[in-house]
Amino acid sequence: ASAVVEDSNRIEFFDLAKGRPLRQPIPHTNWPLLARFDEGGEHLLTAGGASVALVWDWRRGEMIGPALPHSDQMMAGCFLPGTRWVVTGGHDGVVRFWDPRTGMGVCPELKFGGIVLGLDVPSGSNRLLITGGKYEMEVVDLELALRQPQLDAENALLLAEIDAGAAVHSGGGLTILTSEQWLSKWREFRRRLPGFHQNRPGIVHSK
């Protein structure tokens, strides 16, 4: 089977061997830019100008879960072999890993830095290849990246304070941390999450 995206805001499906449509087109919001099947050909990942990715049971023409959001248009994504998860990216320079049935992230996002134009896992590999708009390329070890814990609200706030060098006080404002306070918070964060790699877990090559 082949899926074809069109600027008429729909996705068409063809039997390439017989050269004929497989089913009625699926309507798609805001000019789709991406359509990729999973390994078994059961599900289809689509994305485009609406800043969301969608995962379909394409034979039924139904989404299998909620929309997966980014903050800008998207043109990159793929299914992760051996899992039920997908990875997405686009103009916002962020790579996100999802359980498409729940719409929840399965590990912390990666900050690529530039526009993400391509996401792919070579056959038989556990490496994710990320390519960008200015000849950027990164290779991610998926075993390491997917092992990262999701941050709960308390640990996310602690990490934000470490990043900002300031603490949120009870009135809602910020107080600049002293060197000793910053180091204390950093040690506490590492104690709680010793295997956490901030922003870029699993990066094994960057160019």
mmCIF file of C-alpha atoms in Angstrom:
data_model
loop_
_atom_site.group_PDB
_atom_site.id
_atom_site.type_symbol
_atom_site.label_atom_id
_atom_site.label_comp_id
_atom_site.label_asym_id
_atom_site.label_seq_id
_atom_site.Cartn_x
_atom_site.Cartn_y
_atom_site.Cartn_z
ATOM 1 C CA ALA A 1 0.000 0.000 0.000
ATOM 2 C CA SER A 2 1.049 3.596 -0.563
ATOM 3 C CA ALA A 3 -0.258 6.789 1.041
ATOM 4 C CA VAL A 4 -0.106 10.057 -0.886
ATOM 5 C CA VAL A 5 -0.457 13.469 0.757
ATOM 6 C CA GLU A 6 -2.095 16.256 -1.221
ATOM 7 C CA ASP A 7 -2.406 20.017 -0.952
ATOM 8 C CA SER A 8 -6.184 19.499 -1.121
ATOM 9 C CA ASN A 9 -6.081 18.539 2.590
ATOM 10 C CA ARG A 10 -6.599 14.817 2.168
ATOM 11 C CA ILE A 11 -4.608 11.592 2.082
ATOM 12 C CA GLU A 12 -5.159 9.050 -0.691
ATOM 13 C CA PHE A 13 -4.317 5.326 -0.599
ATOM 14 C CA PHE A 14 -3.239 3.172 -3.531
ATOM 15 C CA ASP A 15 -2.465 -0.451 -4.264
ATOM 16 C CA LEU A 16 0.802 0.025 -6.160
ATOM 17 C CA ALA A 17 0.777 -3.447 -7.709
ATOM 18 C CA LYS A 18 -2.687 -2.960 -9.197
ATOM 19 C CA GLY A 19 -2.496 0.800 -9.686
ATOM 20 C CA ARG A 20 -5.850 1.556 -8.125
ATOM 21 C CA PRO A 21 -7.182 3.246 -4.984
ATOM 22 C CA LEU A 22 -7.515 1.112 -1.845
ATOM 23 C CA ARG A 23 -10.146 3.194 -0.088
ATOM 24 C CA GLN A 24 -11.750 6.605 0.010
ATOM 25 C CA PRO A 25 -9.343 9.478 0.868
ATOM 26 C CA ILE A 26 -9.045 10.532 4.522
ATOM 27 C CA PRO A 27 -9.642 14.262 5.151
ATOM 28 C CA HIS A 28 -6.678 15.948 6.834
ATOM 29 C CA THR A 29 -6.428 19.360 8.492
ATOM 30 C CA ASN A 30 -4.212 22.087 7.041
ATOM 31 C CA TRP A 31 -2.119 20.599 4.200
ATOM 32 C CA PRO A 32 -0.463 17.346 5.263
ATOM 33 C CA LEU A 33 3.308 17.128 4.752
ATOM 34 C CA LEU A 34 4.035 13.613 6.042
ATOM 35 C CA ALA A 35 2.522 10.134 5.754
ATOM 36 C CA ARG A 36 4.375 7.020 7.010
ATOM 37 C CA PHE A 37 3.213 3.473 7.716
ATOM 38 C CA ASP A 38 4.328 1.340 10.657
ATOM 39 C CA GLU A 39 6.236 -1.930 10.143
ATOM 40 C CA GLY A 40 3.116 -4.020 9.760
ATOM 41 C CA GLY A 41 1.275 -1.557 7.547
ATOM 42 C CA GLU A 42 -1.596 -1.346 10.023
ATOM 43 C CA HIS A 43 -1.196 2.246 11.175
ATOM 44 C CA LEU A 44 -0.307 5.512 9.453
ATOM 45 C CA LEU A 45 1.445 8.553 10.943
ATOM 46 C CA THR A 46 0.564 11.909 9.383
ATOM 47 C CA ALA A 47 1.556 15.499 10.144
ATOM 48 C CA GLY A 48 1.584 18.920 8.552
ATOM 49 C CA GLY A 49 0.756 22.577 8.857
ATOM 50 C CA ALA A 50 -1.705 22.131 11.715
ATOM 51 C CA SER A 51 1.223 21.615 14.152
ATOM 52 C CA VAL A 52 -0.026 18.198 15.232
ATOM 53 C CA ALA A 53 0.736 14.603 14.297
ATOM 54 C CA LEU A 54 -2.054 12.056 13.932
ATOM 55 C CA VAL A 55 -1.882 8.251 14.018
ATOM 56 C CA TRP A 56 -4.565 6.381 12.084
ATOM 57 C CA ASP A 57 -6.068 2.966 11.680
ATOM 58 C CA TRP A 58 -6.113 3.854 8.008
ATOM 59 C CA ARG A 59 -8.377 1.038 6.860
ATOM 60 C CA ARG A 60 -11.097 2.262 9.204
ATOM 61 C CA GLY A 61 -10.246 5.906 8.603
ATOM 62 C CA GLU A 62 -10.127 6.494 12.366
ATOM 63 C CA MET A 63 -7.476 7.970 14.666
ATOM 64 C CA ILE A 64 -6.223 5.556 17.327
ATOM 65 C CA GLY A 65 -5.614 8.316 19.890
ATOM 66 C CA PRO A 66 -5.458 12.087 20.435
ATOM 67 C CA ALA A 67 -3.526 14.577 18.316
ATOM 68 C CA LEU A 68 0.192 14.882 19.206
ATOM 69 C CA PRO A 69 1.068 18.598 19.391
ATOM 70 C CA HIS A 70 4.110 20.707 18.534
ATOM 71 C CA SER A 71 4.325 24.498 18.489
ATOM 72 C CA ASP A 72 4.909 24.864 14.723
ATOM 73 C CA GLN A 73 4.342 22.991 11.485
ATOM 74 C CA MET A 74 5.638 19.438 11.290
ATOM 75 C CA MET A 75 7.201 17.446 8.475
ATOM 76 C CA ALA A 76 9.157 14.656 10.176
ATOM 77 C CA GLY A 77 8.173 11.528 12.050
ATOM 78 C CA CYS A 78 8.301 7.752 12.120
ATOM 79 C CA PHE A 79 7.271 4.704 14.100
ATOM 80 C CA LEU A 80 9.928 3.232 16.403
ATOM 81 C CA PRO A 81 10.589 -0.410 15.426
ATOM 82 C CA GLY A 82 9.751 -2.996 18.049
ATOM 83 C CA THR A 83 7.550 -0.586 20.014
ATOM 84 C CA ARG A 84 4.091 0.957 19.674
ATOM 85 C CA TRP A 85 5.558 4.460 19.885
ATOM 86 C CA VAL A 86 6.167 7.270 17.395
ATOM 87 C CA VAL A 87 8.682 10.110 17.203
ATOM 88 C CA THR A 88 7.865 13.524 15.698
ATOM 89 C CA GLY A 89 9.616 16.791 14.838
ATOM 90 C CA GLY A 90 9.385 19.947 12.766
ATOM 91 C CA HIS A 91 9.938 23.697 12.674
ATOM 92 C CA ASP A 92 10.060 24.100 16.464
ATOM 93 C CA GLY A 93 13.363 22.167 16.616
ATOM 94 C CA VAL A 94 12.013 19.688 19.184
ATOM 95 C CA VAL A 95 11.930 15.896 18.825
ATOM 96 C CA ARG A 96 9.176 14.217 20.847
ATOM 97 C CA PHE A 97 8.500 10.563 21.647
ATOM 98 C CA TRP A 98 4.867 9.508 22.071
ATOM 99 C CA ASP A 99 2.529 6.694 22.947
ATOM 100 C CA PRO A 100 -0.022 7.509 20.217
ATOM 101 C CA ARG A 101 -2.859 5.709 21.992
ATOM 102 C CA THR A 102 -2.691 7.902 25.083
ATOM 103 C CA GLY A 103 -1.076 11.053 23.635
ATOM 104 C CA MET A 104 1.482 10.961 26.461
ATOM 105 C CA GLY A 105 5.228 11.408 26.101
ATOM 106 C CA VAL A 106 7.273 8.298 26.862
ATOM 107 C CA CYS A 107 10.567 10.072 27.614
ATOM 108 C CA PRO A 108 11.892 13.657 27.733
ATOM 109 C CA GLU A 109 11.949 15.541 24.435
ATOM 110 C CA LEU A 110 15.192 16.301 22.592
ATOM 111 C CA LYS A 111 16.194 19.857 21.693
ATOM 112 C CA PHE A 112 17.625 19.607 18.159
ATOM 113 C CA GLY A 113 18.336 23.327 17.820
ATOM 114 C CA GLY A 114 17.300 23.780 14.185
ATOM 115 C CA ILE A 115 14.359 22.773 12.019
ATOM 116 C CA VAL A 116 13.830 18.998 12.035
ATOM 117 C CA LEU A 117 13.352 17.832 8.443
ATOM 118 C CA GLY A 118 13.897 14.096 8.808
ATOM 119 C CA LEU A 119 13.497 11.323 11.405
ATOM 120 C CA ASP A 120 14.358 7.751 10.558
ATOM 121 C CA VAL A 121 15.473 4.476 12.167
ATOM 122 C CA PRO A 122 17.516 2.335 9.726
ATOM 123 C CA SER A 123 16.381 -1.273 9.419
ATOM 124 C CA GLY A 124 17.771 -3.469 12.187
ATOM 125 C CA SER A 125 19.154 -0.489 14.110
ATOM 126 C CA ASN A 126 18.394 1.063 17.498
ATOM 127 C CA ARG A 127 19.666 4.470 16.332
ATOM 128 C CA LEU A 128 17.456 7.409 15.400
ATOM 129 C CA LEU A 129 18.816 9.656 12.636
ATOM 130 C CA ILE A 130 17.750 13.301 12.925
ATOM 131 C CA THR A 131 18.451 15.628 9.974
ATOM 132 C CA GLY A 132 17.915 19.380 9.765
ATOM 133 C CA GLY A 133 17.708 22.322 7.426
ATOM 134 C CA LYS A 134 21.332 23.514 7.556
ATOM 135 C CA TYR A 135 23.113 20.191 6.994
ATOM 136 C CA GLU A 136 22.737 19.346 10.697
ATOM 137 C CA MET A 137 22.628 15.691 11.668
ATOM 138 C CA GLU A 138 22.418 13.849 14.968
ATOM 139 C CA VAL A 139 22.330 10.151 15.809
ATOM 140 C CA VAL A 140 20.468 9.103 18.955
ATOM 141 C CA ASP A 141 20.871 5.808 20.806
ATOM 142 C CA LEU A 142 17.211 4.920 21.361
ATOM 143 C CA GLU A 143 17.952 2.527 24.194
ATOM 144 C CA LEU A 144 19.475 5.385 26.185
ATOM 145 C CA ALA A 145 16.948 8.026 25.140
ATOM 146 C CA LEU A 146 13.877 5.917 25.925
ATOM 147 C CA ARG A 147 15.297 4.933 29.298
ATOM 148 C CA GLN A 148 15.025 8.531 30.507
ATOM 149 C CA PRO A 149 12.351 9.082 33.179
ATOM 150 C CA GLN A 150 9.493 11.500 32.656
ATOM 151 C CA LEU A 151 9.665 14.382 35.130
ATOM 152 C CA ASP A 152 6.826 14.888 37.558
ATOM 153 C CA ALA A 153 5.806 18.455 38.474
ATOM 154 C CA GLU A 154 8.106 18.642 41.501
ATOM 155 C CA ASN A 155 11.227 17.498 39.660
ATOM 156 C CA ALA A 156 10.381 19.594 36.587
ATOM 157 C CA LEU A 157 10.227 22.696 38.822
ATOM 158 C CA LEU A 158 13.540 21.773 40.450
ATOM 159 C CA LEU A 159 15.194 21.380 37.036
ATOM 160 C CA ALA A 160 13.713 24.702 35.868
ATOM 161 C CA GLU A 161 15.186 26.441 38.934
ATOM 162 C CA ILE A 162 18.589 24.895 38.199
ATOM 163 C CA ASP A 163 18.400 26.037 34.560
ATOM 164 C CA ALA A 164 17.345 29.577 35.517
ATOM 165 C CA GLY A 165 19.690 29.928 38.498
ATOM 166 C CA ALA A 166 16.716 31.210 40.474
ATOM 167 C CA ALA A 167 14.110 29.793 42.827
ATOM 168 C CA VAL A 168 10.375 30.462 42.810
ATOM 169 C CA HIS A 169 9.263 31.835 46.186
ATOM 170 C CA SER A 170 5.812 31.678 47.716
ATOM 171 C CA GLY A 171 4.757 35.027 46.252
ATOM 172 C CA GLY A 172 5.376 33.775 42.723
ATOM 173 C CA GLY A 173 8.517 35.825 42.061
ATOM 174 C CA LEU A 174 12.096 34.639 41.572
ATOM 175 C CA THR A 175 15.046 34.793 43.928
ATOM 176 C CA ILE A 176 18.536 34.477 42.441
ATOM 177 C CA LEU A 177 20.351 31.426 43.795
ATOM 178 C CA THR A 178 23.734 31.691 45.419
ATOM 179 C CA SER A 179 26.432 29.279 44.232
ATOM 180 C CA GLU A 180 25.886 27.139 47.310
ATOM 181 C CA GLN A 181 22.094 27.057 46.805
ATOM 182 C CA TRP A 182 22.463 26.173 43.122
ATOM 183 C CA LEU A 183 24.903 23.359 43.900
ATOM 184 C CA SER A 184 22.599 22.033 46.618
ATOM 185 C CA LYS A 185 19.665 21.903 44.185
ATOM 186 C CA TRP A 186 21.773 20.249 41.515
ATOM 187 C CA ARG A 187 22.958 17.565 43.929
ATOM 188 C CA GLU A 188 19.391 16.953 45.062
ATOM 189 C CA PHE A 189 18.212 16.575 41.465
ATOM 190 C CA ARG A 190 21.020 14.114 40.663
ATOM 191 C CA ARG A 191 20.182 12.166 43.818
ATOM 192 C CA ARG A 192 16.554 11.837 42.767
ATOM 193 C CA LEU A 193 17.239 11.079 39.080
ATOM 194 C CA PRO A 194 20.814 9.831 38.732
ATOM 195 C CA GLY A 195 20.358 8.599 35.156
ATOM 196 C CA PHE A 196 18.734 11.746 33.767
ATOM 197 C CA HIS A 197 20.545 13.499 30.889
ATOM 198 C CA GLN A 198 19.176 17.002 30.502
ATOM 199 C CA ASN A 199 17.818 17.916 27.041
ATOM 200 C CA ARG A 200 19.940 15.567 24.928
ATOM 201 C CA PRO A 201 19.852 11.973 26.189
ATOM 202 C CA GLY A 202 21.364 9.301 23.972
ATOM 203 C CA ILE A 203 23.183 11.619 21.517
ATOM 204 C CA VAL A 204 26.051 9.582 20.058
ATOM 205 C CA HIS A 205 26.919 11.749 17.040
ATOM 206 C CA SER A 206 26.298 15.381 16.114
ATOM 207 C CA LYS A 207 27.406 17.241 12.993
#
